[in-house]
Amino acid sequence: MKTTDGTPPLIRVRGVRRTYQQGLVEVHALRGVDLDISQGEFSALAGPSGSGKTTLLNMIGCLDQPSAGTVHIGDDDVTHLGRAEGAEYRLRHVGFIFQAYNLIPVLTAWENAEFVLLLQGIGELERRKILDPLFERVGLSDYKKRKPHEMSGGQQQRVAIVRALASRPQIVLADEPTANLDSATSASLLDLMLELNQEHGVTFVFSTHDAMVMERARRIVRLDSGEIVADEQGAALGVA
Amino acid sequence: MLKLAWRNLWRNRTRTLIIGSAVAFSYALMLISMGINDDSHRKMEQAAERAAGGAVLIHAAGYWESQASDMVIEAPEAVMDDARTVAGVRALVPRVAINGLVSSPRGNEPIRLTGMVPALEFLVDDLSQKLVDGQFLGDTHEAPIVLSQSMVEKLKLELGDKVVLTASTPDGEVTRALFHLDGVISSGIAGEANFLAYTTLEAAQKAVEMQGKLSQIGVLVGEVSEQERVAAALRKVFEARGGLEVLTWQQAIPEMKGLIEFDDAFGYIYLIVIFIIVLLAIANTFLMAVMERVREYGLLNAIGLSPARIGKLVIWESVLLALIAMVIGFAMGFSVHLIIDHVGINAADMGAGDMEMAGVSLADMIIRSELRPLKWLIGSCCVFAVVMVSALYPAWRATRLSPAQAMRFYE
């Protein structure tokens, strides 16, 4: 299967179901989702709470495993990666930005961003070459030595962006990254991510119900009750 | 990883200080109690060796059990010559032991009289230190006798007074011998060892017609650790001769050996109980620390830290905590060890004033602290292992967290 622009999809989700047992009740978080996302997309998974958007994001990021169906990233079948394999896969291919608790509180901004590079075994000089421009790009060159509690929410999210991009991933998954931010900070952060998407060609996938995210997304996949109910591509959104 | 573990350790200083203090105090307590135990056991062993009359004892076969006067060592010079051929024998102390009755015009009292060569006997126990009056077997009298202070008081004797010993000869004949009170000794313990009395070897042999015979030969060895080997070698040397028994002091006074072993076992049980309490306390606190950071472990896993590395992170925290606490604990324990070793603890002040076991007095024992490096090293490894074991379950729990659930832990 090809995407709308004719290139093979980077992310390929097929027939994914996720069922949880919550006490005696069986909860169907995803009910057979099919989704293709191309390299370089800036997409949003939108929907109300409980629609399954975060669950789907977790499947793509190998944080969770589907009850049925398959998930491929590029040529890799990541459907049933174990905890260790999943961690290794994310380290090399996926960057994460969460809505809160994004940073390790005892590490400085620099150390937080540097952490994934250390895990990858990258030397100090190389780490500096990667991180310095990113810190400069997100406007935090003077904040490298600050700990998370010494920074605002927006600044912390910027550090999370640096960390997510530092390992040069194929995909950045952002789970409601603006949920705890004010409008101005959210707008600035989203513009930054959009620019980085264009500069680095990294695929961004958001889980959100924030209108500001959806305004900037090139594609909005709407979910409800664990199913995709709409898939609005670029032209339909009125963006190029 | 190490940096992260170090900083995590100090996130909750109060908690870290509480766990660290528990480990440090337990470790210090262990070192102190090991130091005191080892020193007191060594002193108990020395006291037992003194009470027995040597590290190894040579008797006529069956003598130690029966204390019978007819069980004597014949041709003792030849026996001692044979004994001197055994490597590790430092000195041989010949004795004649007589169980009898001592009489004065004021009364009669049972005694155990030891005939000895003072210069040799003092290698085992310098009895002259206990002299409170007179001299210890000087040459004023042909047949001098040293009695305990309470015996002297009971018999209402003055220095130089005559006493008569009534005892059996090896042939079973009852004999009497005259002695002059030469000295008075005191053990400092009421009722303890009052029946012990001392004379010269020649006077004792003459009194019970044992010229050319001995009751016992005490053997002193170069090193405490050598006594079993020396005893075995002596048994082999005397095998052909026959009629002799060779006992280590542990065989001669098994009660004291039992007491030391019991005390040792009790000490270990005490330490094990402390360690179990510390282990549970640390495990509980570490588990709380892990549960507080569920979301953070989820984040670490999400950005690529494998479960095994997350477990290692928790273990690293406990390693750092154990090392810091043990350095402090060692400083505390070693300082107290030095103080106790310098000042000493009087066993009598600790309630051992009247303590006696199988004829071994603990009255004048000053307990200090002894450092046995290997034992301290093993103890330290045990403490470290306890801290590590206590961190295993929390570490395992940290590795089992599902990242998706962990990230939603507080939502």
mmCIF file of N, CA, C and O in Angstrom, chain B residues 347-385:
data_model
loop_
_atom_site.group_PDB
_atom_site.id
_atom_site.type_symbol
_atom_site.label_atom_id
_atom_site.label_comp_id
_atom_site.label_asym_id
_atom_site.label_seq_id
_atom_site.Cartn_x
_atom_site.Cartn_y
_atom_site.Cartn_z
ATOM 1 N N ALA B 347 35.535 -6.779 83.008
ATOM 2 C CA ALA B 347 34.471 -7.792 83.012
ATOM 3 C C ALA B 347 33.744 -7.813 84.348
ATOM 4 O O ALA B 347 32.534 -8.049 84.404
ATOM 5 N N ALA B 348 34.489 -7.537 85.438
ATOM 6 C CA ALA B 348 33.863 -7.533 86.767
ATOM 7 C C ALA B 348 32.787 -6.451 86.847
ATOM 8 O O ALA B 348 31.736 -6.649 87.446
ATOM 9 N N ASP B 349 33.058 -5.295 86.206
ATOM 10 C CA ASP B 349 32.079 -4.198 86.217
ATOM 11 C C ASP B 349 30.837 -4.544 85.398
ATOM 12 O O ASP B 349 29.786 -3.947 85.556
ATOM 13 N N MET B 350 31.009 -5.480 84.474
ATOM 14 C CA MET B 350 29.886 -5.860 83.611
ATOM 15 C C MET B 350 29.086 -7.014 84.212
ATOM 16 O O MET B 350 28.292 -7.648 83.530
ATOM 17 N N GLY B 351 29.366 -7.350 85.472
ATOM 18 C CA GLY B 351 28.603 -8.402 86.143
ATOM 19 C C GLY B 351 29.265 -9.753 86.080
ATOM 20 O O GLY B 351 28.670 -10.765 86.449
ATOM 21 N N ALA B 352 30.514 -9.793 85.583
ATOM 22 C CA ALA B 352 31.216 -11.085 85.516
ATOM 23 C C ALA B 352 32.125 -11.281 86.720
ATOM 24 O O ALA B 352 32.984 -12.163 86.730
ATOM 25 N N GLY B 353 31.948 -10.442 87.748
ATOM 26 C CA GLY B 353 32.820 -10.497 88.921
ATOM 27 C C GLY B 353 32.850 -11.851 89.589
ATOM 28 O O GLY B 353 33.892 -12.308 90.034
ATOM 29 N N ASP B 354 31.701 -12.492 89.635
ATOM 30 C CA ASP B 354 31.626 -13.792 90.283
ATOM 31 C C ASP B 354 31.521 -14.919 89.273
ATOM 32 O O ASP B 354 31.135 -16.032 89.593
ATOM 33 N N MET B 355 31.823 -14.593 88.014
ATOM 34 C CA MET B 355 31.634 -15.604 86.967
ATOM 35 C C MET B 355 32.805 -16.563 86.903
ATOM 36 O O MET B 355 33.968 -16.168 86.844
ATOM 37 N N GLU B 356 32.473 -17.822 86.943
ATOM 38 C CA GLU B 356 33.496 -18.850 86.853
ATOM 39 C C GLU B 356 32.915 -20.010 86.068
ATOM 40 O O GLU B 356 31.764 -20.366 86.233
ATOM 41 N N MET B 357 33.677 -20.542 85.181
ATOM 42 C CA MET B 357 33.192 -21.663 84.381
ATOM 43 C C MET B 357 34.254 -22.744 84.383
ATOM 44 O O MET B 357 35.376 -22.503 83.911
ATOM 45 N N ALA B 358 33.902 -23.910 84.930
ATOM 46 C CA ALA B 358 34.810 -25.053 84.980
ATOM 47 C C ALA B 358 36.163 -24.677 85.552
ATOM 48 O O ALA B 358 37.203 -25.049 85.017
ATOM 49 N N GLY B 359 36.155 -23.900 86.587
ATOM 50 C CA GLY B 359 37.399 -23.525 87.247
ATOM 51 C C GLY B 359 38.100 -22.362 86.599
ATOM 52 O O GLY B 359 39.176 -21.958 87.020
ATOM 53 N N VAL B 360 37.489 -21.775 85.533
ATOM 54 C CA VAL B 360 38.112 -20.648 84.850
ATOM 55 C C VAL B 360 37.460 -19.366 85.358
ATOM 56 O O VAL B 360 36.252 -19.185 85.232
ATOM 57 N N SER B 361 38.257 -18.498 85.925
ATOM 58 C CA SER B 361 37.727 -17.248 86.454
ATOM 59 C C SER B 361 37.789 -16.153 85.404
ATOM 60 O O SER B 361 38.777 -16.010 84.688
ATOM 61 N N LEU B 362 36.689 -15.385 85.291
ATOM 62 C CA LEU B 362 36.663 -14.257 84.352
ATOM 63 C C LEU B 362 36.753 -12.939 85.116
ATOM 64 O O LEU B 362 36.506 -11.870 84.583
ATOM 65 N N ALA B 363 37.101 -13.055 86.424
ATOM 66 C CA ALA B 363 37.029 -11.892 87.307
ATOM 67 C C ALA B 363 37.941 -10.754 86.891
ATOM 68 O O ALA B 363 37.512 -9.610 86.783
ATOM 69 N N ASP B 364 39.194 -11.058 86.634
ATOM 70 C CA ASP B 364 40.138 -9.970 86.368
ATOM 71 C C ASP B 364 40.364 -9.775 84.871
ATOM 72 O O ASP B 364 41.410 -9.334 84.431
ATOM 73 N N MET B 365 39.356 -10.140 84.101
ATOM 74 C CA MET B 365 39.494 -10.017 82.650
ATOM 75 C C MET B 365 39.126 -8.590 82.207
ATOM 76 O O MET B 365 38.028 -8.120 82.487
ATOM 77 N N ILE B 366 40.061 -7.928 81.570
ATOM 78 C CA ILE B 366 39.771 -6.614 80.991
ATOM 79 C C ILE B 366 39.502 -6.839 79.508
ATOM 80 O O ILE B 366 40.385 -7.249 78.763
ATOM 81 N N ILE B 367 38.259 -6.587 79.121
ATOM 82 C CA ILE B 367 37.887 -6.823 77.724
ATOM 83 C C ILE B 367 38.293 -5.611 76.893
ATOM 84 O O ILE B 367 37.972 -4.470 77.236
ATOM 85 N N ARG B 368 38.999 -5.891 75.834
ATOM 86 C CA ARG B 368 39.345 -4.824 74.882
ATOM 87 C C ARG B 368 38.756 -5.198 73.534
ATOM 88 O O ARG B 368 37.845 -6.025 73.484
ATOM 89 N N SER B 369 39.239 -4.617 72.492
ATOM 90 C CA SER B 369 38.688 -4.922 71.173
ATOM 91 C C SER B 369 39.808 -5.429 70.286
ATOM 92 O O SER B 369 40.917 -4.907 70.321
ATOM 93 N N GLU B 370 39.490 -6.456 69.546
ATOM 94 C CA GLU B 370 40.523 -7.047 68.685
ATOM 95 C C GLU B 370 40.083 -6.959 67.233
ATOM 96 O O GLU B 370 38.929 -7.286 66.913
ATOM 97 N N LEU B 371 40.972 -6.510 66.400
ATOM 98 C CA LEU B 371 40.650 -6.380 64.974
ATOM 99 C C LEU B 371 41.213 -7.580 64.226
ATOM 100 O O LEU B 371 42.420 -7.787 64.208
ATOM 101 N N ARG B 372 40.329 -8.386 63.690
ATOM 102 C CA ARG B 372 40.769 -9.499 62.837
ATOM 103 C C ARG B 372 40.407 -9.120 61.408
ATOM 104 O O ARG B 372 39.230 -9.214 61.016
ATOM 105 N N PRO B 373 41.384 -8.662 60.624
ATOM 106 C CA PRO B 373 41.090 -8.091 59.296
ATOM 107 C C PRO B 373 40.218 -8.987 58.430
ATOM 108 O O PRO B 373 39.271 -8.506 57.805
ATOM 109 N N LEU B 374 40.512 -10.279 58.393
ATOM 110 C CA LEU B 374 39.750 -11.166 57.512
ATOM 111 C C LEU B 374 38.280 -11.215 57.949
ATOM 112 O O LEU B 374 37.367 -11.144 57.118
ATOM 113 N N LYS B 375 38.085 -11.314 59.283
ATOM 114 C CA LYS B 375 36.717 -11.385 59.803
ATOM 115 C C LYS B 375 35.973 -10.071 59.527
ATOM 116 O O LYS B 375 34.800 -10.075 59.154
ATOM 117 N N TRP B 376 36.665 -8.964 59.701
ATOM 118 C CA TRP B 376 36.058 -7.645 59.428
ATOM 119 C C TRP B 376 35.708 -7.537 57.944
ATOM 120 O O TRP B 376 34.686 -6.999 57.575
ATOM 121 N N LEU B 377 36.605 -8.077 57.104
ATOM 122 C CA LEU B 377 36.365 -8.022 55.658
ATOM 123 C C LEU B 377 35.129 -8.849 55.303
ATOM 124 O O LEU B 377 34.257 -8.392 54.548
ATOM 125 N N ILE B 378 35.059 -10.060 55.884
ATOM 126 C CA ILE B 378 33.906 -10.928 55.606
ATOM 127 C C ILE B 378 32.629 -10.253 56.115
ATOM 128 O O ILE B 378 31.612 -10.224 55.418
ATOM 129 N N GLY B 379 32.703 -9.682 57.332
ATOM 130 C CA GLY B 379 31.544 -8.986 57.902
ATOM 131 C C GLY B 379 31.114 -7.835 57.016
ATOM 132 O O GLY B 379 29.918 -7.633 56.766
ATOM 133 N N SER B 380 32.097 -7.095 56.513
ATOM 134 C CA SER B 380 31.792 -5.942 55.652
ATOM 135 C C SER B 380 31.115 -6.401 54.360
ATOM 136 O O SER B 380 30.162 -5.779 53.892
ATOM 137 N N CYS B 381 31.624 -7.503 53.803
ATOM 138 C CA CYS B 381 31.027 -8.052 52.574
ATOM 139 C C CYS B 381 29.578 -8.462 52.851
ATOM 140 O O CYS B 381 28.698 -8.275 51.999
ATOM 141 N N CYS B 382 29.344 -9.020 54.045
ATOM 142 C CA CYS B 382 27.975 -9.440 54.407
ATOM 143 C C CYS B 382 27.050 -8.229 54.468
ATOM 144 O O CYS B 382 25.927 -8.269 53.957
ATOM 145 N N VAL B 383 27.522 -7.144 55.091
ATOM 146 C CA VAL B 383 26.700 -5.930 55.200
ATOM 147 C C VAL B 383 26.388 -5.406 53.790
ATOM 148 O O VAL B 383 25.233 -5.080 53.478
ATOM 149 N N PHE B 384 27.419 -5.371 52.959
ATOM 150 C CA PHE B 384 27.238 -4.883 51.590
ATOM 151 C C PHE B 384 26.219 -5.766 50.863
ATOM 152 O O PHE B 384 25.308 -5.272 50.191
ATOM 153 N N ALA B 385 26.371 -7.092 51.057
ATOM 154 C CA ALA B 385 25.451 -8.034 50.402
ATOM 155 C C ALA B 385 24.024 -7.826 50.899
ATOM 156 O O ALA B 385 23.074 -7.885 50.106
#
